[in-house]
Amino acid sequence: MAASKVLSGARVVLPTGVVENGRVIVDGTAISGSAPADAPSLDLSGHWVVPGFVDMHNHGGGGASFSNGTVEDVLKGVHTHRLHGTTTLVASTVTGEMDVLAQRAGLLSELVEQGDLAGIHFEGPFISPCRKGAHSESLLRHPDPAEVRKLMDAARGTAKMVTLATELPGGLDSVRLLAEHGVVAAIGHTDASYEQTVAAIDAGATVATHLFNAMPPLGHREPGPIAALLEDDRVTVELINDGTHLHPAALELAFRHKGADRVAFITDAMDAAGFGDGLYHLGPLAVEVKEGVARLVEGGSIAGSTLTLDRAFRRSVTVDRLSVEDTVRALCANPARLLGLDDKVGSLEPGKDADLVVLDADFAVKGVLRKGSWVVEPQLGPAGGAGRP
């Protein structure tokens, strides 16, 4: 059972900015504004305390896939990402037969109801064969609203997002259906024109699935979806900041145009995240992971990532030179808001879940707290402060 505790001495990242020598008070499973007199204190001098990371696009980890396998397999993947600071995770599926996806949604929805997952994201089968990436072309289909509704119903209210090629027949009607039911309609794996993308945003699409990847490149005569997604303040763009999916200049372009409040860092992780190189499957397709990069065995397309959000955090601050505050927005606050979970997670505020990550001066994870209980417990060094777990 989670107990009361005070975390003191760290640089604490709050919605209002960084507090030097700050403290976070945990009372049971929530953050509190005051501490019981007998609450133990942990000195985290020399460290950062940031909100628990929120991943809204994740296919698995630790050798386990969210698209197949048992409940235990899914929980193994979830735990793997928790060790890297992700305390809130949406399970993403890949293209499959409709009945198989509906069945999978039933299993995943139970884990959402138990509190292990934050929701379900359907990536496919309603995507373009021209931009299919690591999805099986034979299983793709048009986004018929009736079939989109079938997956929503199978998820029993736990569907958080559906990725669509909105230019396909039924695309705009499906976007409207999703928006009406409070499910995020995400534009991705699309071959849409600029004008078609604008129409989808007007219909209610609010997210760009891994911007730049699996869509036409930006052109000066045919600007395509990227220009439309970057210019509209109603859209938040997902970015995979692993050094493979995006050139640093592309990430800078997205931040410059969207601003820190309209970017969400994701992993798009597959089984190999936190596990290692080797042969895997993403849905029915064989994937080889070599030197941390996942590619289809047949064709060589990038097949998700092996990223964890702690690595995305560290790269953003140390390589891309983003501020810690903006990185926290992209990793925590923005995805929490998109998922409708910002009343509970995404920032360190009294009343919210006691989900947080302790980082050292080099932005390596030294502690992970979820709902008031340590997933990774900081160890005290001889001179005080948190040592290596």
GROMACS .gro file of C-alpha atoms in nm:
model
  389
    1MET     CA    1   0.000   0.000   0.000
    2ALA     CA    2   0.133   0.344  -0.090
    3ALA     CA    3   0.247   0.547   0.211
    4SER     CA    4   0.301   0.918   0.268
    5LYS     CA    5   0.642   1.056   0.178
    6VAL     CA    6   0.816   1.384   0.102
    7LEU     CA    7   1.064   1.412  -0.185
    8SER     CA    8   1.285   1.714  -0.123
    9GLY     CA    9   1.587   1.898  -0.254
   10ALA     CA   10   1.539   1.829  -0.626
   11ARG     CA   11   1.476   2.059  -0.920
   12VAL     CA   12   1.102   2.002  -0.958
   13VAL     CA   13   0.930   2.071  -1.291
   14LEU     CA   14   0.584   2.216  -1.230
   15PRO     CA   15   0.335   2.357  -1.485
   16THR     CA   16   0.455   2.704  -1.383
   17GLY     CA   17   0.824   2.626  -1.433
   18VAL     CA   18   1.123   2.476  -1.253
   19VAL     CA   19   1.143   2.507  -0.875
   20GLU     CA   20   1.494   2.485  -0.733
   21ASN     CA   21   1.532   2.290  -0.409
   22GLY     CA   22   1.165   2.195  -0.441
   23ARG     CA   23   0.964   1.923  -0.279
   24VAL     CA   24   0.682   1.694  -0.377
   25ILE     CA   25   0.448   1.561  -0.109
   26VAL     CA   26   0.290   1.222  -0.169
   27ASP     CA   27  -0.006   1.112   0.042
   28GLY     CA   28  -0.104   0.757  -0.047
   29THR     CA   29  -0.158   0.738  -0.422
   30ALA     CA   30  -0.189   1.112  -0.486
   31ILE     CA   31   0.015   1.430  -0.472
   32SER     CA   32  -0.076   1.643  -0.173
   33GLY     CA   33  -0.042   2.007  -0.076
   34SER     CA   34   0.063   1.927   0.280
   35ALA     CA   35   0.253   1.651   0.456
   36PRO     CA   36   0.165   1.452   0.768
   37ALA     CA   37   0.398   1.538   1.055
   38ASP     CA   38   0.550   1.189   1.057
   39ALA     CA   39   0.597   1.156   0.679
   40PRO     CA   40   0.949   1.034   0.592
   41SER     CA   41   1.160   1.259   0.370
   42LEU     CA   42   1.388   1.152   0.084
   43ASP     CA   43   1.669   1.390  -0.008
   44LEU     CA   44   1.697   1.410  -0.388
   45SER     CA   45   1.950   1.693  -0.406
   46GLY     CA   46   2.126   1.709  -0.742
   47HIS     CA   47   1.835   1.543  -0.921
   48TRP     CA   48   1.530   1.638  -1.124
   49VAL     CA   49   1.173   1.537  -1.042
   50VAL     CA   50   0.939   1.540  -1.342
   51PRO     CA   51   0.590   1.400  -1.404
   52GLY     CA   52   0.555   1.037  -1.505
   53PHE     CA   53   0.581   1.000  -1.882
   54VAL     CA   54   0.266   0.947  -2.092
   55ASP     CA   55   0.300   0.736  -2.410
   56MET     CA   56  -0.003   0.752  -2.640
   57HIS     CA   57   0.144   0.533  -2.918
   58ASN     CA   58   0.318   0.212  -2.812
   59HIS     CA   59   0.302  -0.141  -2.958
   60GLY     CA   60   0.500  -0.330  -2.692
   61GLY     CA   61   0.831  -0.390  -2.522
   62GLY     CA   62   1.033  -0.633  -2.318
   63GLY     CA   63   0.990  -0.895  -2.589
   64ALA     CA   64   0.610  -0.872  -2.571
   65SER     CA   65   0.361  -0.732  -2.823
   66PHE     CA   66   0.033  -0.561  -2.742
   67SER     CA   67  -0.113  -0.695  -3.069
   68ASN     CA   68  -0.085  -1.062  -2.972
   69GLY     CA   69   0.010  -1.278  -2.675
   70THR     CA   70  -0.142  -1.328  -2.335
   71VAL     CA   71  -0.242  -1.086  -2.063
   72GLU     CA   72   0.087  -1.170  -1.893
   73ASP     CA   73   0.274  -1.076  -2.212
   74VAL     CA   74   0.102  -0.738  -2.225
   75LEU     CA   75   0.176  -0.671  -1.860
   76LYS     CA   76   0.541  -0.760  -1.921
   77GLY     CA   77   0.556  -0.496  -2.194
   78VAL     CA   78   0.386  -0.240  -1.972
   79HIS     CA   79   0.629  -0.309  -1.687
   80THR     CA   80   0.926  -0.274  -1.920
   81HIS     CA   81   0.821   0.079  -2.012
   82ARG     CA   82   0.743   0.167  -1.650
   83LEU     CA   83   1.104   0.090  -1.563
   84HIS     CA   84   1.194   0.365  -1.812
   85GLY     CA   85   0.956   0.622  -1.663
   86THR     CA   86   0.633   0.566  -1.860
   87THR     CA   87   0.365   0.554  -1.592
   88THR     CA   88   0.071   0.603  -1.832
   89LEU     CA   89   0.060   0.394  -2.149
   90VAL     CA   90  -0.187   0.346  -2.433
   91ALA     CA   91  -0.160   0.010  -2.609
   92SER     CA   92  -0.145   0.036  -2.988
   93THR     CA   93  -0.251  -0.242  -3.222
   94VAL     CA   94  -0.139  -0.300  -3.582
   95THR     CA   95  -0.339  -0.394  -3.891
   96GLY     CA   96  -0.514  -0.730  -3.870
   97GLU     CA   97  -0.839  -0.905  -3.954
   98MET     CA   98  -1.136  -0.714  -3.813
   99ASP     CA   99  -1.251  -1.005  -3.596
  100VAL     CA  100  -0.899  -1.050  -3.459
  101LEU     CA  101  -0.871  -0.680  -3.379
  102ALA     CA  102  -1.211  -0.682  -3.209
  103GLN     CA  103  -1.107  -0.982  -3.002
  104ARG     CA  104  -0.781  -0.811  -2.911
  105ALA     CA  105  -0.969  -0.498  -2.809
  106GLY     CA  106  -1.170  -0.707  -2.567
  107LEU     CA  107  -0.857  -0.835  -2.394
  108LEU     CA  108  -0.687  -0.495  -2.382
  109SER     CA  109  -1.001  -0.323  -2.255
  110GLU     CA  110  -0.997  -0.546  -1.948
  111LEU     CA  111  -0.647  -0.423  -1.868
  112VAL     CA  112  -0.766  -0.064  -1.912
  113GLU     CA  113  -1.050  -0.131  -1.670
  114GLN     CA  114  -0.798  -0.277  -1.423
  115GLY     CA  115  -0.585   0.036  -1.447
  116ASP     CA  116  -0.283  -0.126  -1.614
  117LEU     CA  117  -0.336   0.054  -1.946
  118ALA     CA  118  -0.472   0.402  -2.018
  119GLY     CA  119  -0.659   0.305  -2.336
  120ILE     CA  120  -0.636   0.152  -2.681
  121HIS     CA  121  -0.504   0.302  -3.004
  122PHE     CA  122  -0.600   0.135  -3.331
  123GLU     CA  123  -0.329   0.196  -3.592
  124GLY     CA  124  -0.474   0.030  -3.898
  125PRO     CA  125  -0.639  -0.131  -4.082
  126PHE     CA  126  -0.791   0.194  -4.215
  127ILE     CA  127  -0.471   0.323  -4.377
  128SER     CA  128  -0.335   0.383  -4.726
  129PRO     CA  129  -0.161   0.101  -4.913
  130CYS     CA  130   0.065   0.371  -5.061
  131ARG     CA  131   0.199   0.456  -4.714
  132LYS     CA  132   0.144   0.130  -4.529
  133GLY     CA  133   0.488   0.111  -4.366
  134ALA     CA  134   0.506  -0.203  -4.151
  135HIS     CA  135   0.142  -0.303  -4.205
  136SER     CA  136   0.019  -0.600  -4.407
  137GLU     CA  137  -0.125  -0.466  -4.733
  138SER     CA  138  -0.359  -0.762  -4.781
  139LEU     CA  139  -0.539  -0.673  -4.456
  140LEU     CA  140  -0.592  -0.302  -4.524
  141ARG     CA  141  -0.942  -0.167  -4.579
  142HIS     CA  142  -1.128   0.158  -4.626
  143PRO     CA  143  -1.242   0.340  -4.312
  144ASP     CA  144  -1.608   0.243  -4.331
  145PRO     CA  145  -1.775   0.411  -4.031
  146ALA     CA  146  -1.961   0.088  -3.952
  147GLU     CA  147  -1.631  -0.099  -3.917
  148VAL     CA  148  -1.473   0.183  -3.718
  149ARG     CA  149  -1.774   0.162  -3.489
  150LYS     CA  150  -1.722  -0.214  -3.457
  151LEU     CA  151  -1.377  -0.160  -3.310
  152MET     CA  152  -1.501   0.116  -3.081
  153ASP     CA  153  -1.775  -0.113  -2.951
  154ALA     CA  154  -1.528  -0.398  -2.901
  155ALA     CA  155  -1.313  -0.166  -2.690
  156ARG     CA  156  -1.607  -0.099  -2.456
  157GLY     CA  157  -1.536   0.270  -2.413
  158THR     CA  158  -1.158   0.233  -2.380
  159ALA     CA  159  -1.064   0.335  -2.736
  160LYS     CA  160  -0.860   0.655  -2.714
  161MET     CA  161  -0.737   0.700  -3.071
  162VAL     CA  162  -0.776   0.563  -3.423
  163THR     CA  163  -0.523   0.635  -3.699
  164LEU     CA  164  -0.684   0.683  -4.042
  165ALA     CA  165  -0.593   0.766  -4.398
  166THR     CA  166  -0.873   1.017  -4.410
  167GLU     CA  167  -0.860   1.059  -4.790
  168LEU     CA  168  -0.995   0.706  -4.838
  169PRO     CA  169  -1.369   0.643  -4.892
  170GLY     CA  170  -1.549   0.684  -4.560
  171GLY     CA  171  -1.259   0.870  -4.406
  172LEU     CA  172  -1.428   1.200  -4.327
  173ASP     CA  173  -1.743   1.032  -4.197
  174SER     CA  174  -1.526   0.814  -3.973
  175VAL     CA  175  -1.347   1.120  -3.840
  176ARG     CA  176  -1.682   1.277  -3.753
  177LEU     CA  177  -1.796   0.955  -3.584
  178LEU     CA  178  -1.482   0.937  -3.371
  179ALA     CA  179  -1.500   1.303  -3.274
  180GLU     CA  180  -1.864   1.266  -3.172
  181HIS     CA  181  -1.769   0.983  -2.936
  182GLY     CA  182  -1.467   1.154  -2.784
  183VAL     CA  183  -1.211   0.933  -2.958
  184VAL     CA  184  -0.908   1.103  -3.113
  185ALA     CA  185  -0.906   1.083  -3.493
  186ALA     CA  186  -0.541   1.078  -3.601
  187ILE     CA  187  -0.424   1.138  -3.957
  188GLY     CA  188  -0.150   0.894  -4.049
  189HIS     CA  189  -0.021   0.636  -4.294
  190THR     CA  190  -0.181   0.868  -4.544
  191ASP     CA  191  -0.131   0.973  -4.905
  192ALA     CA  192  -0.361   1.274  -4.869
  193SER     CA  193  -0.315   1.606  -5.043
  194TYR     CA  194  -0.297   1.935  -4.857
  195GLU     CA  195  -0.661   2.007  -4.936
  196GLN     CA  196  -0.778   1.661  -4.824
  197THR     CA  197  -0.589   1.699  -4.498
  198VAL     CA  198  -0.747   2.038  -4.431
  199ALA     CA  199  -1.089   1.879  -4.486
  200ALA     CA  200  -1.007   1.605  -4.233
  201ILE     CA  201  -0.899   1.859  -3.972
  202ASP     CA  202  -1.219   2.056  -4.030
  203ALA     CA  203  -1.412   1.730  -3.980
  204GLY     CA  204  -1.251   1.682  -3.637
  205ALA     CA  205  -0.907   1.518  -3.672
  206THR     CA  206  -0.675   1.649  -3.401
  207VAL     CA  207  -0.355   1.440  -3.415
  208ALA     CA  208  -0.087   1.366  -3.674
  209THR     CA  209   0.039   1.010  -3.631
  210HIS     CA  210   0.423   1.019  -3.624
  211LEU     CA  211   0.450   1.334  -3.835
  212PHE     CA  212   0.678   1.310  -4.142
  213ASN     CA  213   0.676   0.928  -4.132
  214ALA     CA  214   0.436   0.730  -4.356
  215MET     CA  215   0.309   1.036  -4.547
  216PRO     CA  216   0.414   1.233  -4.856
  217PRO     CA  217   0.708   1.467  -4.804
  218LEU     CA  218   0.665   1.842  -4.790
  219GLY     CA  219   0.666   1.988  -5.140
  220HIS     CA  220   0.668   2.346  -5.262
  221ARG     CA  221   0.398   2.290  -5.527
  222GLU     CA  222   0.218   2.004  -5.358
  223PRO     CA  223   0.264   2.072  -4.986
  224GLY     CA  224   0.073   1.758  -4.889
  225PRO     CA  225  -0.040   1.671  -4.538
  226ILE     CA  226   0.269   1.794  -4.352
  227ALA     CA  227   0.203   2.162  -4.426
  228ALA     CA  228  -0.163   2.132  -4.328
  229LEU     CA  229  -0.081   1.950  -4.005
  230LEU     CA  230   0.192   2.194  -3.906
  231GLU     CA  231  -0.005   2.511  -3.972
  232ASP     CA  232  -0.328   2.428  -3.785
  233ASP     CA  233  -0.339   2.496  -3.410
  234ARG     CA  234  -0.613   2.236  -3.367
  235VAL     CA  235  -0.363   1.959  -3.443
  236THR     CA  236  -0.103   1.805  -3.214
  237VAL     CA  237   0.178   1.622  -3.391
  238GLU     CA  238   0.339   1.301  -3.271
  239LEU     CA  239   0.717   1.281  -3.305
  240ILE     CA  240   0.946   0.977  -3.264
  241ASN     CA  241   1.266   1.130  -3.131
  242ASP     CA  242   1.504   0.834  -3.156
  243GLY     CA  243   1.757   0.973  -3.403
  244THR     CA  244   1.638   0.728  -3.670
  245HIS     CA  245   1.285   0.837  -3.762
  246LEU     CA  246   1.361   1.210  -3.775
  247HIS     CA  247   1.652   1.434  -3.866
  248PRO     CA  248   1.707   1.693  -3.589
  249ALA     CA  249   1.613   1.968  -3.836
  250ALA     CA  250   1.272   1.805  -3.891
  251LEU     CA  251   1.210   1.800  -3.517
  252GLU     CA  252   1.313   2.164  -3.491
  253LEU     CA  253   1.079   2.252  -3.779
  254ALA     CA  254   0.788   2.086  -3.600
  255PHE     CA  255   0.860   2.264  -3.271
  256ARG     CA  256   0.909   2.598  -3.441
  257HIS     CA  257   0.571   2.579  -3.617
  258LYS     CA  258   0.361   2.396  -3.357
  259GLY     CA  259   0.505   2.533  -3.035
  260ALA     CA  260   0.572   2.320  -2.730
  261ASP     CA  261   0.202   2.281  -2.648
  262ARG     CA  262   0.122   2.101  -2.976
  263VAL     CA  263   0.391   1.832  -2.985
  264ALA     CA  264   0.364   1.485  -2.829
  265PHE     CA  265   0.669   1.264  -2.808
  266ILE     CA  266   0.584   0.897  -2.857
  267THR     CA  267   0.785   0.576  -2.879
  268ASP     CA  268   0.591   0.379  -3.145
  269ALA     CA  269   0.778   0.099  -2.966
  270MET     CA  270   0.758  -0.264  -3.070
  271ASP     CA  271   0.852  -0.583  -2.885
  272ALA     CA  272   1.228  -0.520  -2.890
  273ALA     CA  273   1.208  -0.201  -2.681
  274GLY     CA  274   1.403  -0.266  -2.364
  275PHE     CA  275   1.486  -0.617  -2.488
  276GLY     CA  276   1.750  -0.623  -2.761
  277ASP     CA  277   1.835  -0.705  -3.122
  278GLY     CA  278   1.693  -1.012  -3.295
  279LEU     CA  279   1.400  -1.138  -3.503
  280TYR     CA  280   1.046  -1.035  -3.406
  281HIS     CA  281   0.698  -1.003  -3.554
  282LEU     CA  282   0.487  -0.691  -3.586
  283GLY     CA  283   0.142  -0.832  -3.648
  284PRO     CA  284   0.195  -1.094  -3.923
  285LEU     CA  285   0.515  -0.934  -4.057
  286ALA     CA  286   0.869  -1.045  -3.973
  287VAL     CA  287   1.096  -0.774  -3.830
  288GLU     CA  288   1.471  -0.773  -3.775
  289VAL     CA  289   1.615  -0.546  -3.510
  290LYS     CA  290   1.979  -0.462  -3.568
  291GLU     CA  291   2.173  -0.208  -3.362
  292GLY     CA  292   1.844  -0.096  -3.212
  293VAL     CA  293   1.671  -0.018  -3.544
  294ALA     CA  294   1.366  -0.226  -3.640
  295ARG     CA  295   1.305  -0.297  -4.009
  296LEU     CA  296   1.083  -0.537  -4.200
  297VAL     CA  297   1.270  -0.846  -4.315
  298GLU     CA  298   1.093  -0.814  -4.651
  299GLY     CA  299   1.131  -0.467  -4.802
  300GLY     CA  300   1.332  -0.303  -4.526
  301SER     CA  301   1.072  -0.047  -4.411
  302ILE     CA  302   1.121   0.092  -4.063
  303ALA     CA  303   0.893  -0.112  -3.834
  304GLY     CA  304   0.820   0.094  -3.527
  305SER     CA  305   1.104   0.166  -3.287
  306THR     CA  306   1.292   0.028  -2.989
  307LEU     CA  307   1.262   0.364  -2.814
  308THR     CA  308   1.175   0.422  -2.450
  309LEU     CA  309   1.060   0.766  -2.337
  310ASP     CA  310   1.355   0.821  -2.103
  311ARG     CA  311   1.582   0.804  -2.408
  312ALA     CA  312   1.355   1.047  -2.592
  313PHE     CA  313   1.373   1.283  -2.293
  314ARG     CA  314   1.751   1.270  -2.274
  315ARG     CA  315   1.796   1.317  -2.649
  316SER     CA  316   1.557   1.613  -2.656
  317VAL     CA  317   1.751   1.798  -2.388
  318THR     CA  318   2.109   1.699  -2.469
  319VAL     CA  319   2.101   1.669  -2.851
  320ASP     CA  320   1.810   1.886  -2.963
  321ARG     CA  321   1.871   2.144  -2.689
  322LEU     CA  322   1.507   2.174  -2.595
  323SER     CA  323   1.436   2.309  -2.249
  324VAL     CA  324   1.344   2.062  -1.978
  325GLU     CA  325   1.008   2.238  -1.941
  326ASP     CA  326   0.923   2.201  -2.312
  327THR     CA  327   1.036   1.839  -2.308
  328VAL     CA  328   0.806   1.770  -2.013
  329ARG     CA  329   0.517   1.926  -2.202
  330ALA     CA  330   0.581   1.699  -2.501
  331LEU     CA  331   0.628   1.384  -2.292
  332CYS     CA  332   0.368   1.439  -2.021
  333ALA     CA  333   0.121   1.728  -2.029
  334ASN     CA  334   0.032   1.729  -2.398
  335PRO     CA  335  -0.043   1.356  -2.442
  336ALA     CA  336  -0.235   1.357  -2.112
  337ARG     CA  337  -0.453   1.641  -2.241
  338LEU     CA  338  -0.516   1.470  -2.576
  339LEU     CA  339  -0.618   1.149  -2.402
  340GLY     CA  340  -0.853   1.333  -2.166
  341LEU     CA  341  -0.646   1.222  -1.867
  342ASP     CA  342  -0.501   1.558  -1.762
  343ASP     CA  343  -0.719   1.569  -1.450
  344LYS     CA  344  -0.510   1.279  -1.314
  345VAL     CA  345  -0.171   1.268  -1.487
  346GLY     CA  346   0.071   1.475  -1.695
  347SER     CA  347   0.181   1.729  -1.433
  348LEU     CA  348   0.283   1.750  -1.068
  349GLU     CA  349  -0.013   1.913  -0.893
  350PRO     CA  350  -0.203   1.839  -0.569
  351GLY     CA  351  -0.485   1.593  -0.623
  352LYS     CA  352  -0.329   1.425  -0.924
  353ASP     CA  353  -0.187   1.074  -0.924
  354ALA     CA  354   0.153   1.045  -0.758
  355ASP     CA  355   0.326   0.953  -1.084
  356LEU     CA  356   0.676   1.093  -1.121
  357VAL     CA  357   1.027   1.023  -1.245
  358VAL     CA  358   1.354   1.102  -1.069
  359LEU     CA  359   1.636   1.190  -1.311
  360ASP     CA  360   2.002   1.251  -1.233
  361ALA     CA  361   2.203   1.544  -1.367
  362ASP     CA  362   2.263   1.352  -1.692
  363PHE     CA  363   1.888   1.282  -1.729
  364ALA     CA  364   1.916   0.911  -1.657
  365VAL     CA  365   1.627   0.751  -1.469
  366LYS     CA  366   1.704   0.697  -1.101
  367GLY     CA  367   1.352   0.651  -0.967
  368VAL     CA  368   0.998   0.589  -1.091
  369LEU     CA  369   0.693   0.639  -0.872
  370ARG     CA  370   0.348   0.526  -0.991
  371LYS     CA  371   0.037   0.596  -0.787
  372GLY     CA  372   0.253   0.650  -0.482
  373SER     CA  373   0.451   0.324  -0.503
  374TRP     CA  374   0.807   0.290  -0.628
  375VAL     CA  375   0.854   0.096  -0.950
  376VAL     CA  376   1.222   0.193  -0.940
  377GLU     CA  377   1.325   0.304  -0.593
  378PRO     CA  378   1.610   0.554  -0.558
  379GLN     CA  379   1.894   0.436  -0.337
  380LEU     CA  380   2.055   0.681  -0.098
  381GLY     CA  381   2.426   0.739  -0.134
  382PRO     CA  382   2.652   0.776   0.169
  383ALA     CA  383   2.645   1.156   0.155
  384GLY     CA  384   2.270   1.184   0.104
  385GLY     CA  385   2.088   1.222  -0.224
  386ALA     CA  386   1.984   0.942  -0.457
  387GLY     CA  387   2.243   0.698  -0.574
  388ARG     CA  388   2.235   0.435  -0.846
  389PRO     CA  389   1.940   0.190  -0.803
   0.00000   0.00000   0.00000
